XYZ file of C-alpha atoms in Angstrom:
652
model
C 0.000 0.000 0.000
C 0.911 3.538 -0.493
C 3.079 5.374 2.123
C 1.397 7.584 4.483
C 2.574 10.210 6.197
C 3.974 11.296 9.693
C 2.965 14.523 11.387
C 5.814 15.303 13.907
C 5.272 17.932 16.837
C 2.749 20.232 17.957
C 3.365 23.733 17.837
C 2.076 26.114 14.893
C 4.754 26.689 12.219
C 3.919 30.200 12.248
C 6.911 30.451 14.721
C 8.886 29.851 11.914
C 8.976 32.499 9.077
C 11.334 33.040 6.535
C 13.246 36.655 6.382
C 15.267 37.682 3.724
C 18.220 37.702 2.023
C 18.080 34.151 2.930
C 17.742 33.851 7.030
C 14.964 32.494 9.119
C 13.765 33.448 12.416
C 12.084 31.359 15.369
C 9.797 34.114 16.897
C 9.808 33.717 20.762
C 9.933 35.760 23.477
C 13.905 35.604 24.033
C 16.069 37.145 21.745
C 18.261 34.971 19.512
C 21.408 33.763 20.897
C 23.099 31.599 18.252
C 22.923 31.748 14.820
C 23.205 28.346 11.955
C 24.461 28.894 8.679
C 24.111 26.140 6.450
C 24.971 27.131 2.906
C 23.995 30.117 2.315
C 21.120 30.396 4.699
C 21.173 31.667 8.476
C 18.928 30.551 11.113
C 18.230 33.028 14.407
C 17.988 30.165 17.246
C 18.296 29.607 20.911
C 20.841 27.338 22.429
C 18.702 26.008 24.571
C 16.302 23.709 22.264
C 19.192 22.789 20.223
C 21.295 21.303 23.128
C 18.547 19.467 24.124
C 18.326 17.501 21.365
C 21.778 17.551 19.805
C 24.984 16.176 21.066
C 26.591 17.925 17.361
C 25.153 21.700 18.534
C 25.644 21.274 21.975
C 29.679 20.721 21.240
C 29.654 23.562 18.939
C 28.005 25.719 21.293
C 30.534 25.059 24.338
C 33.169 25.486 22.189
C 32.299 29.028 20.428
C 30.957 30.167 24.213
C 34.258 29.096 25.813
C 35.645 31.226 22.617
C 33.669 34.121 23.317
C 34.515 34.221 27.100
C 38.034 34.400 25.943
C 37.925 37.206 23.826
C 34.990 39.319 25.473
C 32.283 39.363 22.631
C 29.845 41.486 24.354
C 27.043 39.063 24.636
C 26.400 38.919 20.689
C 24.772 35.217 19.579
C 27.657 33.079 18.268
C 28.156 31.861 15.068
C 27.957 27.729 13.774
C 29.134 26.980 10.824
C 27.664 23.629 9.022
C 28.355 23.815 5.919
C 29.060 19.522 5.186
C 26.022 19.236 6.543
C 23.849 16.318 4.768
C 20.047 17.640 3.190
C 21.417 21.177 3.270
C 19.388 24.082 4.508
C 16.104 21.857 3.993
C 17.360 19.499 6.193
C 18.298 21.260 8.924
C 15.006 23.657 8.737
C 13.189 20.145 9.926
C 15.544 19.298 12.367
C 15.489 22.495 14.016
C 11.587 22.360 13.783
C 11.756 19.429 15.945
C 14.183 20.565 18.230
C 11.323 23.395 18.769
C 8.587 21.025 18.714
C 6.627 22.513 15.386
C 4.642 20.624 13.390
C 5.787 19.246 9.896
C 5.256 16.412 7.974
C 7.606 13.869 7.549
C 7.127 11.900 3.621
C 9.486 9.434 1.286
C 10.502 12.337 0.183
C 12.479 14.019 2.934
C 12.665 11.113 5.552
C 16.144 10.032 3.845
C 18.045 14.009 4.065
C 16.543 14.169 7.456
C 17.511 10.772 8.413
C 21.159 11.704 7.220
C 20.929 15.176 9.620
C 19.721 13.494 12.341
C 22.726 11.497 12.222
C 24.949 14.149 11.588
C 23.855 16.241 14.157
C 24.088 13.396 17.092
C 19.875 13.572 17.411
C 20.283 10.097 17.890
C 18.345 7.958 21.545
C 14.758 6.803 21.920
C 12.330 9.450 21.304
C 14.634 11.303 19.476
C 15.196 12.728 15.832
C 16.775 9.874 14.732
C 14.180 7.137 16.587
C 11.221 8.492 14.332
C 12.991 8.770 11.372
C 13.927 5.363 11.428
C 10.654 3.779 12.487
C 9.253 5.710 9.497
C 11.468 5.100 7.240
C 10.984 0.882 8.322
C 7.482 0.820 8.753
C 5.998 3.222 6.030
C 8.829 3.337 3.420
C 10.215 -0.199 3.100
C 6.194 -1.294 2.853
C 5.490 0.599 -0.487
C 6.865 0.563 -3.704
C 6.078 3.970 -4.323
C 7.321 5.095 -1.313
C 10.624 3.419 -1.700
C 11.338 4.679 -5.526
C 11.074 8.510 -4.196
C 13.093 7.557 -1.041
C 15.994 6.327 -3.111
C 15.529 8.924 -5.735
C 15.906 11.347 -2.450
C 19.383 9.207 -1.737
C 20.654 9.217 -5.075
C 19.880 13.590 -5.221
C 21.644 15.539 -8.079
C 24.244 17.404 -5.329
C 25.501 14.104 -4.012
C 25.390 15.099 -0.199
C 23.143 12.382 0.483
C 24.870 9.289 -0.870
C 27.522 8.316 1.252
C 25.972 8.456 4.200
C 22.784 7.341 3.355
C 25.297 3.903 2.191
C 26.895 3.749 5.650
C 23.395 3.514 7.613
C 22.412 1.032 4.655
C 19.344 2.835 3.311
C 20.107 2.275 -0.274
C 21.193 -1.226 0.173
C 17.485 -1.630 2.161
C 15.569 0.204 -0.726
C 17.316 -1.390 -3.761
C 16.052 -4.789 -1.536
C 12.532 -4.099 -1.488
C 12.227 -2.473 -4.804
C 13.817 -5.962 -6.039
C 11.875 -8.062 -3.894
C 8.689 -6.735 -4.829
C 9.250 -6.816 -8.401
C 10.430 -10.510 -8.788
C 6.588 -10.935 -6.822
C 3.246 -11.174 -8.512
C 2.010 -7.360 -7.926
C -1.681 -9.133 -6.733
C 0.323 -11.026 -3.739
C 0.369 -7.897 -2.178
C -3.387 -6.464 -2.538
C -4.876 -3.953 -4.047
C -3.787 -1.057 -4.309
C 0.236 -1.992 -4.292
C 0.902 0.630 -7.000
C -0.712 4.048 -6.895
C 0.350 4.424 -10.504
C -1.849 1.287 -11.562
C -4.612 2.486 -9.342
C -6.937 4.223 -12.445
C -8.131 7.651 -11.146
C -10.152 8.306 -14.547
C -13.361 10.701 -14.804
C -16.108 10.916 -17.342
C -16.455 14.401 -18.818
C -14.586 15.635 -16.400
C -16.512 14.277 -13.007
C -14.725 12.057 -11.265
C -15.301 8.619 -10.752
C -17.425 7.392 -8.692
C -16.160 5.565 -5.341
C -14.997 2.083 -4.899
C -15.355 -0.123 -1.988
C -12.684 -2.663 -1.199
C -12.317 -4.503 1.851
C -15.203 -2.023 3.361
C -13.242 0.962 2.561
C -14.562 3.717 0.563
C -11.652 4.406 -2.797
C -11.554 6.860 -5.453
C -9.740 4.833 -7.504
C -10.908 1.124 -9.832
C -8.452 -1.401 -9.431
C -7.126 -2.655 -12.388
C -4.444 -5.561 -13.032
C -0.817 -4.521 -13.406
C 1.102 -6.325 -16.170
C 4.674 -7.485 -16.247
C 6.268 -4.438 -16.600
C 4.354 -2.484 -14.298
C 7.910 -1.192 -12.128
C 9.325 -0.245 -15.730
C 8.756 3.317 -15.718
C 9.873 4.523 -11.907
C 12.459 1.801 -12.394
C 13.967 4.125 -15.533
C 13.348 7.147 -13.521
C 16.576 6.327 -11.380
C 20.439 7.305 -12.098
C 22.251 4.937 -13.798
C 24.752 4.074 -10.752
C 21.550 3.250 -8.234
C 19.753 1.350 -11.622
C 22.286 -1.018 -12.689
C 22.649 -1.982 -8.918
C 18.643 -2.552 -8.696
C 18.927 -4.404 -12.153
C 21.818 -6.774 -10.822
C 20.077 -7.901 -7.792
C 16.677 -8.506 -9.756
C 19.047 -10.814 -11.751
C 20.299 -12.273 -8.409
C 16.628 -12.930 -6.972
C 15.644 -14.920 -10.256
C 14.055 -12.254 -12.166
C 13.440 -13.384 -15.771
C 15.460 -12.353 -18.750
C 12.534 -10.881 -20.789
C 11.556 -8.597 -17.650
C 15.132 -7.594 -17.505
C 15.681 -6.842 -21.069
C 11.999 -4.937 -20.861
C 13.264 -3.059 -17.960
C 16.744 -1.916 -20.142
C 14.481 -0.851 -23.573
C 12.344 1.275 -21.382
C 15.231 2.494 -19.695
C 17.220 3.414 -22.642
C 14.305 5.038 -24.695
C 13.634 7.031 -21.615
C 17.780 8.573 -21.557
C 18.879 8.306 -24.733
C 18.008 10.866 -27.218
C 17.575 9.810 -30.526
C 17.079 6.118 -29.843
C 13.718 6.551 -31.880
C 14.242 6.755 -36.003
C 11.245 9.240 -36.188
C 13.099 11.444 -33.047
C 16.309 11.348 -34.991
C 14.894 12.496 -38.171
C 12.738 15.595 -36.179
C 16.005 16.176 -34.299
C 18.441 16.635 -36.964
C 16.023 18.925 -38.734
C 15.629 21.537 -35.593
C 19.263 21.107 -34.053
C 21.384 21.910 -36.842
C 23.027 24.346 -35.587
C 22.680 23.866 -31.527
C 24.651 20.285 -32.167
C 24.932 19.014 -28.587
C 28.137 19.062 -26.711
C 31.091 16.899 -26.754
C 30.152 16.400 -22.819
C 26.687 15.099 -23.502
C 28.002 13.083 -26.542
C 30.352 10.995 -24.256
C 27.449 10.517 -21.219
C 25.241 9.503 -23.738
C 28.075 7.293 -24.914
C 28.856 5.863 -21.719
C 25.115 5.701 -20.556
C 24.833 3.453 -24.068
C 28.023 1.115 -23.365
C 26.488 0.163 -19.922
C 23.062 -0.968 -20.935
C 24.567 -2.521 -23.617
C 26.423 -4.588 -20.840
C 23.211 -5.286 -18.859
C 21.519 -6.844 -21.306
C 20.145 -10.400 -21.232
C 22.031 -12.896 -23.495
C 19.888 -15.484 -24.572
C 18.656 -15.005 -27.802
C 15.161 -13.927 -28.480
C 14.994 -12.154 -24.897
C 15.786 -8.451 -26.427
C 13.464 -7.215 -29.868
C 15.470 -7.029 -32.580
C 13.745 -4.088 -34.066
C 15.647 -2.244 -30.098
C 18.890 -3.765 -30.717
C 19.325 -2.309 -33.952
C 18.062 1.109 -33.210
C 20.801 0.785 -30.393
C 23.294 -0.007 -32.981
C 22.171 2.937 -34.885
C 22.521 5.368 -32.249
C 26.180 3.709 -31.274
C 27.064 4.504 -34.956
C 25.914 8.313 -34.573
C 27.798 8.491 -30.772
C 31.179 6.770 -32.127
C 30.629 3.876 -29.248
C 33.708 1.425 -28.888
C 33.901 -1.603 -31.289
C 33.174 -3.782 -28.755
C 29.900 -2.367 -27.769
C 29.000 -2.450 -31.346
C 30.288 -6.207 -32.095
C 27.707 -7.424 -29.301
C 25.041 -5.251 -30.813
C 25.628 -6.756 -34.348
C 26.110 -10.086 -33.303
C 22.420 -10.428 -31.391
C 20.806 -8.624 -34.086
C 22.369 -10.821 -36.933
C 20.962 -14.066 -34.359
C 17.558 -12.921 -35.102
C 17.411 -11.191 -38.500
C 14.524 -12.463 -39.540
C 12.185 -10.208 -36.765
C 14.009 -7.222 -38.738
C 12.670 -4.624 -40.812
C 13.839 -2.599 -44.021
C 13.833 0.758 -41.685
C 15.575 -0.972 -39.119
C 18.415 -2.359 -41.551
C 18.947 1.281 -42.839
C 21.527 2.387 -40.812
C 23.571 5.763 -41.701
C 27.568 5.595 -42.372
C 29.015 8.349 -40.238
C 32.538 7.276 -40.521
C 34.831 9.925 -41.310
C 36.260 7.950 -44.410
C 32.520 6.451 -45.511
C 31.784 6.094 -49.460
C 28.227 4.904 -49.314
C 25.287 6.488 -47.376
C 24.529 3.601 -45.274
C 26.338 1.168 -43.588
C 26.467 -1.986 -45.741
C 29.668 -3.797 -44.268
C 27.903 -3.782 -40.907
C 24.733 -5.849 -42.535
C 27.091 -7.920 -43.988
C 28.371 -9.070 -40.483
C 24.590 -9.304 -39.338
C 23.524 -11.525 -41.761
C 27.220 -13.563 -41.575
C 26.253 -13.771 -38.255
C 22.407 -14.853 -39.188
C 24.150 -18.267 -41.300
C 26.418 -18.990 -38.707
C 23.921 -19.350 -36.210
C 20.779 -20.814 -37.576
C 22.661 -23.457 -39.338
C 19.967 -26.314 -39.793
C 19.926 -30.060 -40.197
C 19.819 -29.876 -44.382
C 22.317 -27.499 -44.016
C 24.553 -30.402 -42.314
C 24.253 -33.347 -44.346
C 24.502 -31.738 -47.693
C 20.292 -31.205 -48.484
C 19.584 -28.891 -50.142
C 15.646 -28.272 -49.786
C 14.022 -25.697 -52.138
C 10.808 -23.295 -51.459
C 8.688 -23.526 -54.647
C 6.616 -20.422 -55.452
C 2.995 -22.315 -54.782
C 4.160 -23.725 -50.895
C 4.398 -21.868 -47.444
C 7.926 -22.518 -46.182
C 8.082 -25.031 -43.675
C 9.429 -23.719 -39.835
C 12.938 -24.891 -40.384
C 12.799 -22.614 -43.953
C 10.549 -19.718 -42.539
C 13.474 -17.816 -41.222
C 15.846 -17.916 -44.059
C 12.672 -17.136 -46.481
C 12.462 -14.247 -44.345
C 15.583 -12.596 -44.214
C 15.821 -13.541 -47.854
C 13.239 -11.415 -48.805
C 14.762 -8.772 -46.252
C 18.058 -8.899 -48.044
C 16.437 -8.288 -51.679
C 14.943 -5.136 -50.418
C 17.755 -3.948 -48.716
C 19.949 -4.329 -51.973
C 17.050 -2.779 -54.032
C 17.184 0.121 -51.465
C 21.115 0.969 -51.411
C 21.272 -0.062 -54.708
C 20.377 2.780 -55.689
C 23.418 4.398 -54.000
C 26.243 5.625 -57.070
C 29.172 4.669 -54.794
C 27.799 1.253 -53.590
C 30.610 -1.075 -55.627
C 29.799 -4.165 -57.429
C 31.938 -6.455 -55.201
C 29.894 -5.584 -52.071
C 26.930 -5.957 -53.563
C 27.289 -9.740 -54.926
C 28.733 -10.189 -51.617
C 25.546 -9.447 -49.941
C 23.562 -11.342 -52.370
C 25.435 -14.567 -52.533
C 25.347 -14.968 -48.795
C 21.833 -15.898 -49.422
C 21.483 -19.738 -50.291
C 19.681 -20.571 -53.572
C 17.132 -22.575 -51.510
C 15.643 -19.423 -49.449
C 14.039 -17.840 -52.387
C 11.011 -19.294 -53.720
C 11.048 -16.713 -56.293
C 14.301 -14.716 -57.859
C 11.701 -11.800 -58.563
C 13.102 -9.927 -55.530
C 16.443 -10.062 -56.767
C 16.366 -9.331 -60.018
C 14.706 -6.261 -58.990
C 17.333 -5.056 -56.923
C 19.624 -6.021 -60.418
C 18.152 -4.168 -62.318
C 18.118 -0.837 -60.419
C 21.839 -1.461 -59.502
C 22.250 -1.407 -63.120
C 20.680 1.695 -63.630
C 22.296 3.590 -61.077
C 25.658 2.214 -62.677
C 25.288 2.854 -66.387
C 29.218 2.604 -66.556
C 29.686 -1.003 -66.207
C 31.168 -3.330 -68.425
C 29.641 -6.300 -70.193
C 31.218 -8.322 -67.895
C 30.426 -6.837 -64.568
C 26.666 -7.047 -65.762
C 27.121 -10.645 -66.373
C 28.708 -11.384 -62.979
C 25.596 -9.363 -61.476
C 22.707 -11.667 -63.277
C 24.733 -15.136 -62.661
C 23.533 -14.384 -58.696
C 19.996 -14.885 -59.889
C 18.457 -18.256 -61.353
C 16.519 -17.784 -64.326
C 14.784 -20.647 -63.947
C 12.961 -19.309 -60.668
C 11.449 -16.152 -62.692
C 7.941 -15.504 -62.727
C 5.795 -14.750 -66.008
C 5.660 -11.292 -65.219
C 9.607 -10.874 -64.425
C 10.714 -12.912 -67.654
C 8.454 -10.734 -69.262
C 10.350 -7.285 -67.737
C 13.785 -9.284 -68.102
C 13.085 -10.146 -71.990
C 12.190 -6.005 -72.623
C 15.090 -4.752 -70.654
C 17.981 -2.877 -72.475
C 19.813 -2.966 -69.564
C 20.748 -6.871 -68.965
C 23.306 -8.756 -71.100
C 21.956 -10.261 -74.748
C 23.328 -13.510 -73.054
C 20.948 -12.780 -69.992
C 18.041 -12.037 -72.130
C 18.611 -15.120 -74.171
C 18.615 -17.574 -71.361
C 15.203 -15.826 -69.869
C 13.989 -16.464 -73.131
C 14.793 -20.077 -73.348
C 13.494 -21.132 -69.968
C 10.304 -19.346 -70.424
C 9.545 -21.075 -74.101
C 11.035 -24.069 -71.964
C 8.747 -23.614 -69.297
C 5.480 -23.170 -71.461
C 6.660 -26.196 -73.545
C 6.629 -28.573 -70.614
C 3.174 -26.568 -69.136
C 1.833 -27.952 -72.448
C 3.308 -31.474 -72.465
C 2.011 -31.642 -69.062
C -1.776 -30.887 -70.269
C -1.502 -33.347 -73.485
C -0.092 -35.915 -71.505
C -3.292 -35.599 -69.268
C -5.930 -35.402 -72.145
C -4.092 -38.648 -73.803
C -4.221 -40.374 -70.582
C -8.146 -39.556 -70.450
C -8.535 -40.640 -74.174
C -7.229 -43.880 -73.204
C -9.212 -44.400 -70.374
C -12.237 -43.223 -72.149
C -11.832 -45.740 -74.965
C -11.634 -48.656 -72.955
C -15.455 -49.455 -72.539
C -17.413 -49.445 -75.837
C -19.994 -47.327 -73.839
C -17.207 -44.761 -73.226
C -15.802 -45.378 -76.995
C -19.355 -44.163 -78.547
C -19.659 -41.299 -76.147
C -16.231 -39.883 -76.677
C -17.304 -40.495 -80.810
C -20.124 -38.453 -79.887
C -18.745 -35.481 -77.134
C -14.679 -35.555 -78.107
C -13.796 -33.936 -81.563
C -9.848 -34.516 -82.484
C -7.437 -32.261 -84.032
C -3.489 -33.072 -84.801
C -0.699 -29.987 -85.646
C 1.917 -31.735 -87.495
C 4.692 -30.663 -89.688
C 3.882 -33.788 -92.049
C 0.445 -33.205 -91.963
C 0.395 -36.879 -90.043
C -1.061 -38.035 -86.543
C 2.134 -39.308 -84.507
C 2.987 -38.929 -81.121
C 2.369 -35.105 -80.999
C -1.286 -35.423 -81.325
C -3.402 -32.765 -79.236
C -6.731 -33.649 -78.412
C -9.160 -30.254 -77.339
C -12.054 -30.925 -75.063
C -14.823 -28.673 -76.775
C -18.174 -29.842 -74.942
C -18.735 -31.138 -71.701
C -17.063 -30.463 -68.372
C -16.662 -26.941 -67.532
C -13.580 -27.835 -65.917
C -11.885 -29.486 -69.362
C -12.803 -26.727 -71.275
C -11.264 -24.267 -69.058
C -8.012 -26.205 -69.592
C -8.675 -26.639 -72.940
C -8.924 -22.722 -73.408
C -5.422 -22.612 -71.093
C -3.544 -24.760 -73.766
C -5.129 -22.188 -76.308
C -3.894 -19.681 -74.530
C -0.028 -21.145 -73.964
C 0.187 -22.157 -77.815
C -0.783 -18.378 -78.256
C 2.199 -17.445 -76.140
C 5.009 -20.075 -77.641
C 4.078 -18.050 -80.641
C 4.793 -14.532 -79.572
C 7.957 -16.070 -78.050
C 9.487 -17.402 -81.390
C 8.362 -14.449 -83.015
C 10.635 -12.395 -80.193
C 13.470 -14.787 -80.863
C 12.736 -14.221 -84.864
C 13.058 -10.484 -84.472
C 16.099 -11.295 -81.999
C 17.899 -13.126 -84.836
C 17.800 -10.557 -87.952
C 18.827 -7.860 -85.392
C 21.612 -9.971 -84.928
C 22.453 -10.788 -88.727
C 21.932 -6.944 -89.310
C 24.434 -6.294 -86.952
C 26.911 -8.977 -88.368
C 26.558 -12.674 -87.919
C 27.064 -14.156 -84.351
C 29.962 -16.214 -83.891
C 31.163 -19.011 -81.575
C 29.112 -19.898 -78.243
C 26.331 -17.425 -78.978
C 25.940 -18.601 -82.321
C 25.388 -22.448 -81.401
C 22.974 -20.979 -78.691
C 21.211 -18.998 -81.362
C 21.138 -22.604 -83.591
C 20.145 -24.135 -80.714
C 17.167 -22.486 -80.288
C 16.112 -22.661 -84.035
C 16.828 -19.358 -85.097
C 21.005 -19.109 -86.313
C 19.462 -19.746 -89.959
C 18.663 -17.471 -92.477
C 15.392 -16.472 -94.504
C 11.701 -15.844 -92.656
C 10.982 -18.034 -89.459
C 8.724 -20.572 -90.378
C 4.620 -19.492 -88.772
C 3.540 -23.198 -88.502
C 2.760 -24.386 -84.526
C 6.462 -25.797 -83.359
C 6.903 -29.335 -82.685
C 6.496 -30.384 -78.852
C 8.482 -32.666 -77.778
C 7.855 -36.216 -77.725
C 9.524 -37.393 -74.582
C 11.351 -35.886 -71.646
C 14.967 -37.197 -72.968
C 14.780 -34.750 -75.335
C 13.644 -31.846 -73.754
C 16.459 -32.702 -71.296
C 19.224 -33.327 -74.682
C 18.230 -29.744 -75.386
C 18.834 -28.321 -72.327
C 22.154 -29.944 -71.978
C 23.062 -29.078 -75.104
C 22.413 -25.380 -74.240
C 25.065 -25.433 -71.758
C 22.671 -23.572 -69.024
């Protein structure tokens, strides 16, 4: 439950009024007769109330009285000096209330400084300064989470006074306890309300809400459930010191990885500027010319390196889509190689959770050609083979992802990150100082079976190619060999067979495997529609209806039925006919595809006449001979033998 808090003494604080420049004033009936400076303040007090209560004053006192008897002062208040005082002037205005007996309130907030004081100032025995502190800080404090989060916040203050004392009577060690303790419990073990944050305090148009009674008590709050990460956010709110030191001994008490590595992101996107792509951008459009200085550049540095360090290391534990925005920012802040090796290294485990944006990561290096960082995705997705190395990958399998399957679990990932790694070359492809080399390294990292498709690829080909008109022949060859030209789609051999900017040799072979592929997409559907001829005629029932339903046609060179017979289902089945109308539509295609190659073969001969390994290509193919190509439907082939003799012989 939430921390309440402790009225101390009894008197108005009236008696106590602030005077400036920067004194206070008890207002009695006696004059003053000492006089406190802490800092920069003064306060006008009696020696009486102070001796009572501390051993500290009370020394001070009989030493600067024994001092003023020496010297004669004329009966004018002496003068303390505390100046190392812990809590400062705040402090010791509380102190000094209770040394008067005036009321004030004691909260998390100031029972820590005050704690400190009392110490300080000797206002230690029962009943004392130091008594009431301490039961507070025990009974109220310790028993709230709330309550202990400002407390230690109060011990870990921006001046530093606090700290080292507040370590020798052990209450940071005692906070950083509970705070741990209570967050490696389930939140409900404690009843409701544990967490004022998580006690909802909504209204409806603007009324509040109505009470809620728990355990007979009347609440303005509805209890709701906290989640897992409910001690995230006044976790992050501490200094880094007093937060790795809470983080280690939730790691010591069992808390899990995931709530550890939760506890770090929120942390870390709480401190770091810039973590956030969208925060980056903004900020680098406002702050051009207030750049931030080389002092905040190294804390943020440092702050980086050490949650960096706390992080979980089991894989999975930390997103992926966190760990490369940290990588990102470690780029901008120079961080040491080390810091960015681990960053790299659990990114490239999980690549596959990555996005483009996330993979798009700026090259700040002073001697940097290309605008983004490609050697470090490189190393990610190194790092991805190395360890997600699978059982085909071991015995020498090689499985393949056709185009009309969903890849199995052991594929899913490397489908993924092969699709990743296509758009990331289509993306800095586009990049004028991106060199060839690095780009087929990227690409041939990929194995062959991760893509179902090669549609992604070429793609990211072809605009390489036009943002690098300058390349040789050769260089475009050594581009297209990384993608198979078997594993086109229609619509990419279609792009591929119109583009100027591939290799004749390229557009050739797309050429040839799509004829290739319609060829055996016909054979397949004859082979079917002979197979139901035969089946049909084996019944003389079925024999006189296919006479009366099936009508036969034959394409021949000779004008003679032999083994390339085609049979067309025109009545009937709706289903037939739609296949029938599907081998219509392929012969129509195998058409406009040896009419390409026709037109592909007097450009050549206009050009002069193609010699050596292109020219028994061209033959190959039917069309390295002279005069008109011939219109009549081409001969299918009549077994698989030869379609393979023709492939062989093709050399591809």
């Amino acid at each position: 439950m939430a921390a309440t808090t402790r009225v101390l003494g009894s008197k108005s604080p009236d008696c106590f009024q602030y005077r400036d420049p920067n004194s206070w004033i008890c207002l009695t009936e006696l004059a003053s007769d000492v006089v406190v400076e802490v800092g920069e303040v003064s306060f006008n007090l009696h020696k009486f109330p102070l001796i009572n209560r501390s051993s500290t004053l009370q020394k001070l006192i009989t030493e600067s009285s024994s001092t003023a008897t020496t010297t004669s002062d004329d009966g004018k208040p002496c003068t303390l000096h505390l100046d190392d005082l812990p809590g400062g002037p705040i402090a010791f205005e509380l102190a000094a209330k209770f040394c008067y007996d005036v009321r004030f309130e004691l909260n998390a907030a100031n029972v820590v400084p005050l704690r400190c004081a009392a110490e300080h100032l000797g206002m230690a025995g029962e009943g004392n300064l130091v008594d009431h502190a301490e039961s507070y800080f025990h009974r109220d404090v310790l028993s709230s989470w709330d309550a202990t989060v400002r407390a230690l916040q109060a011990c870990d203050g921006a001046d530093g006074e606090v700290l080292p004392l507040a370590e020798d009577l052990l209450l940071v060690p005692r906070c950083i306890e509970s705070l741990a303790s209570k967050a490696c419990t389930d939140p409900t073990l404690f009843g409701w309300p544990m967490v004022e944050n998580y006690t909802a305090r909504s209204s409806v148009d603007g009324a509040a809400a109505p009470p809620v009674m728990w355990n007979g008590i009347s609440t303005s709050g509805k209890p709701r459930s906290p989640g897992a990460g409910w001690w995230y956010r006044q976790a992050s709110s501490l200094r880094l010191p007093v937060y790795k030191r809470l983080i280690s001994e939730m790691r010591s008490r069992g808390m899990s990885p995931e709530g550890i590595a939760g506890s770090l992101t929120h942390y870390a996107r709480r401190h770091l500027s810039g973590l956030n792509r969208r925060d980056a951008v903004s900020g680098d459009a406002s702050d051009t010319a207030a750049a931030p200085s080389d002092d905040v550049v190294g804390e943020q540095r440092v702050l980086l390196e050490e949650i960096v360090a706390l992080l979980p290391a089991e894989k999975g534990v930390t997103a992926t889509r966190f760990l490369l925005g940290m990588l990102r920012t470690a780029t901008v802040l120079h961080a040491g190689p080390a810091c960015r090796d681990v960053l790299e290294a659990r990114a490239g485990e999980q690549l596959e959770e990555a996005t483009l944006e996330d993979l798009l990561i700026p090259n700040t290096g002073y001697s940097s050609e290309t605008l983004y960082d490609v050697d470090c995705v490189l190393r990610m997705l190194e790092q991805f083979l190395l360890s997600n190395t699978t059982a085909y990958g071991a015995d020498g399998r090689s499985p393949e992802i056709t185009a009309d399957e969903v890849p199995s679990g052991e594929l899913m990932p490397a489908s993924t990150v092969a699709r990743l790694v296509d758009g990331y070359l289509a993306e800095v492809g586009t990049d004028a100082s991106l060199k060839s080399t690095k780009f087929q390294q990227i690409a041939a990292l990929v194995p062959d079976y991760a893509r179902s498709l090669d549609d992604g690829l070429y793609r990211a080909i072809d605009i390489f190619l036009k943002a690098h008109p300058w390349l040789t022949e050769s260089e475009k060859e050594q581009l297209c060999r990384l993608m198979n030209c078997q594993k086109l789609s229609l619509e990419a051999c279609t792009h591929a067979a119109q583009n100027e900017r591939l290799p004749l040799r390229v557009v050739v072979q797309v050429l040839f495997f799509e004829q290739l592929r319609l060829r055996t997409t016909m054979a397949r559907w004859f082979f079917v529609a002979d197979n139901n001829a035969v089946v049909d005629q084996g019944s003389p029932s079925s024999r006189q209806k296919s006479c009366d339903e099936l009508d036969f046609t034959a394409a021949s060179e000779d004008n003679n039925y032999d083994d390339d017979e085609v049979l067309v289902y025109t009545p009937g089945n709706s289903d037939q006919q739609e296949s029938a109308m599907s081998v219509e539509e392929i012969r129509q295609r195998v058409v406009e595809l040896e009419d390409e190659c026709s037109g592909m073969r007097q450009e050549m001969h206009r050009l002069g006449k193609p010699k050596g390994a292109l020219g028994r290509l061209f033959r190959k193919l039917g069309i390295g001979g002279g005069g008109r190509p011939s219109q009549q439907q081409p001969r299918l082939p009549s077994s698989g033998a030869e379609k393979r003799s023709r492939f062989l012989d093709l050399g591809c």
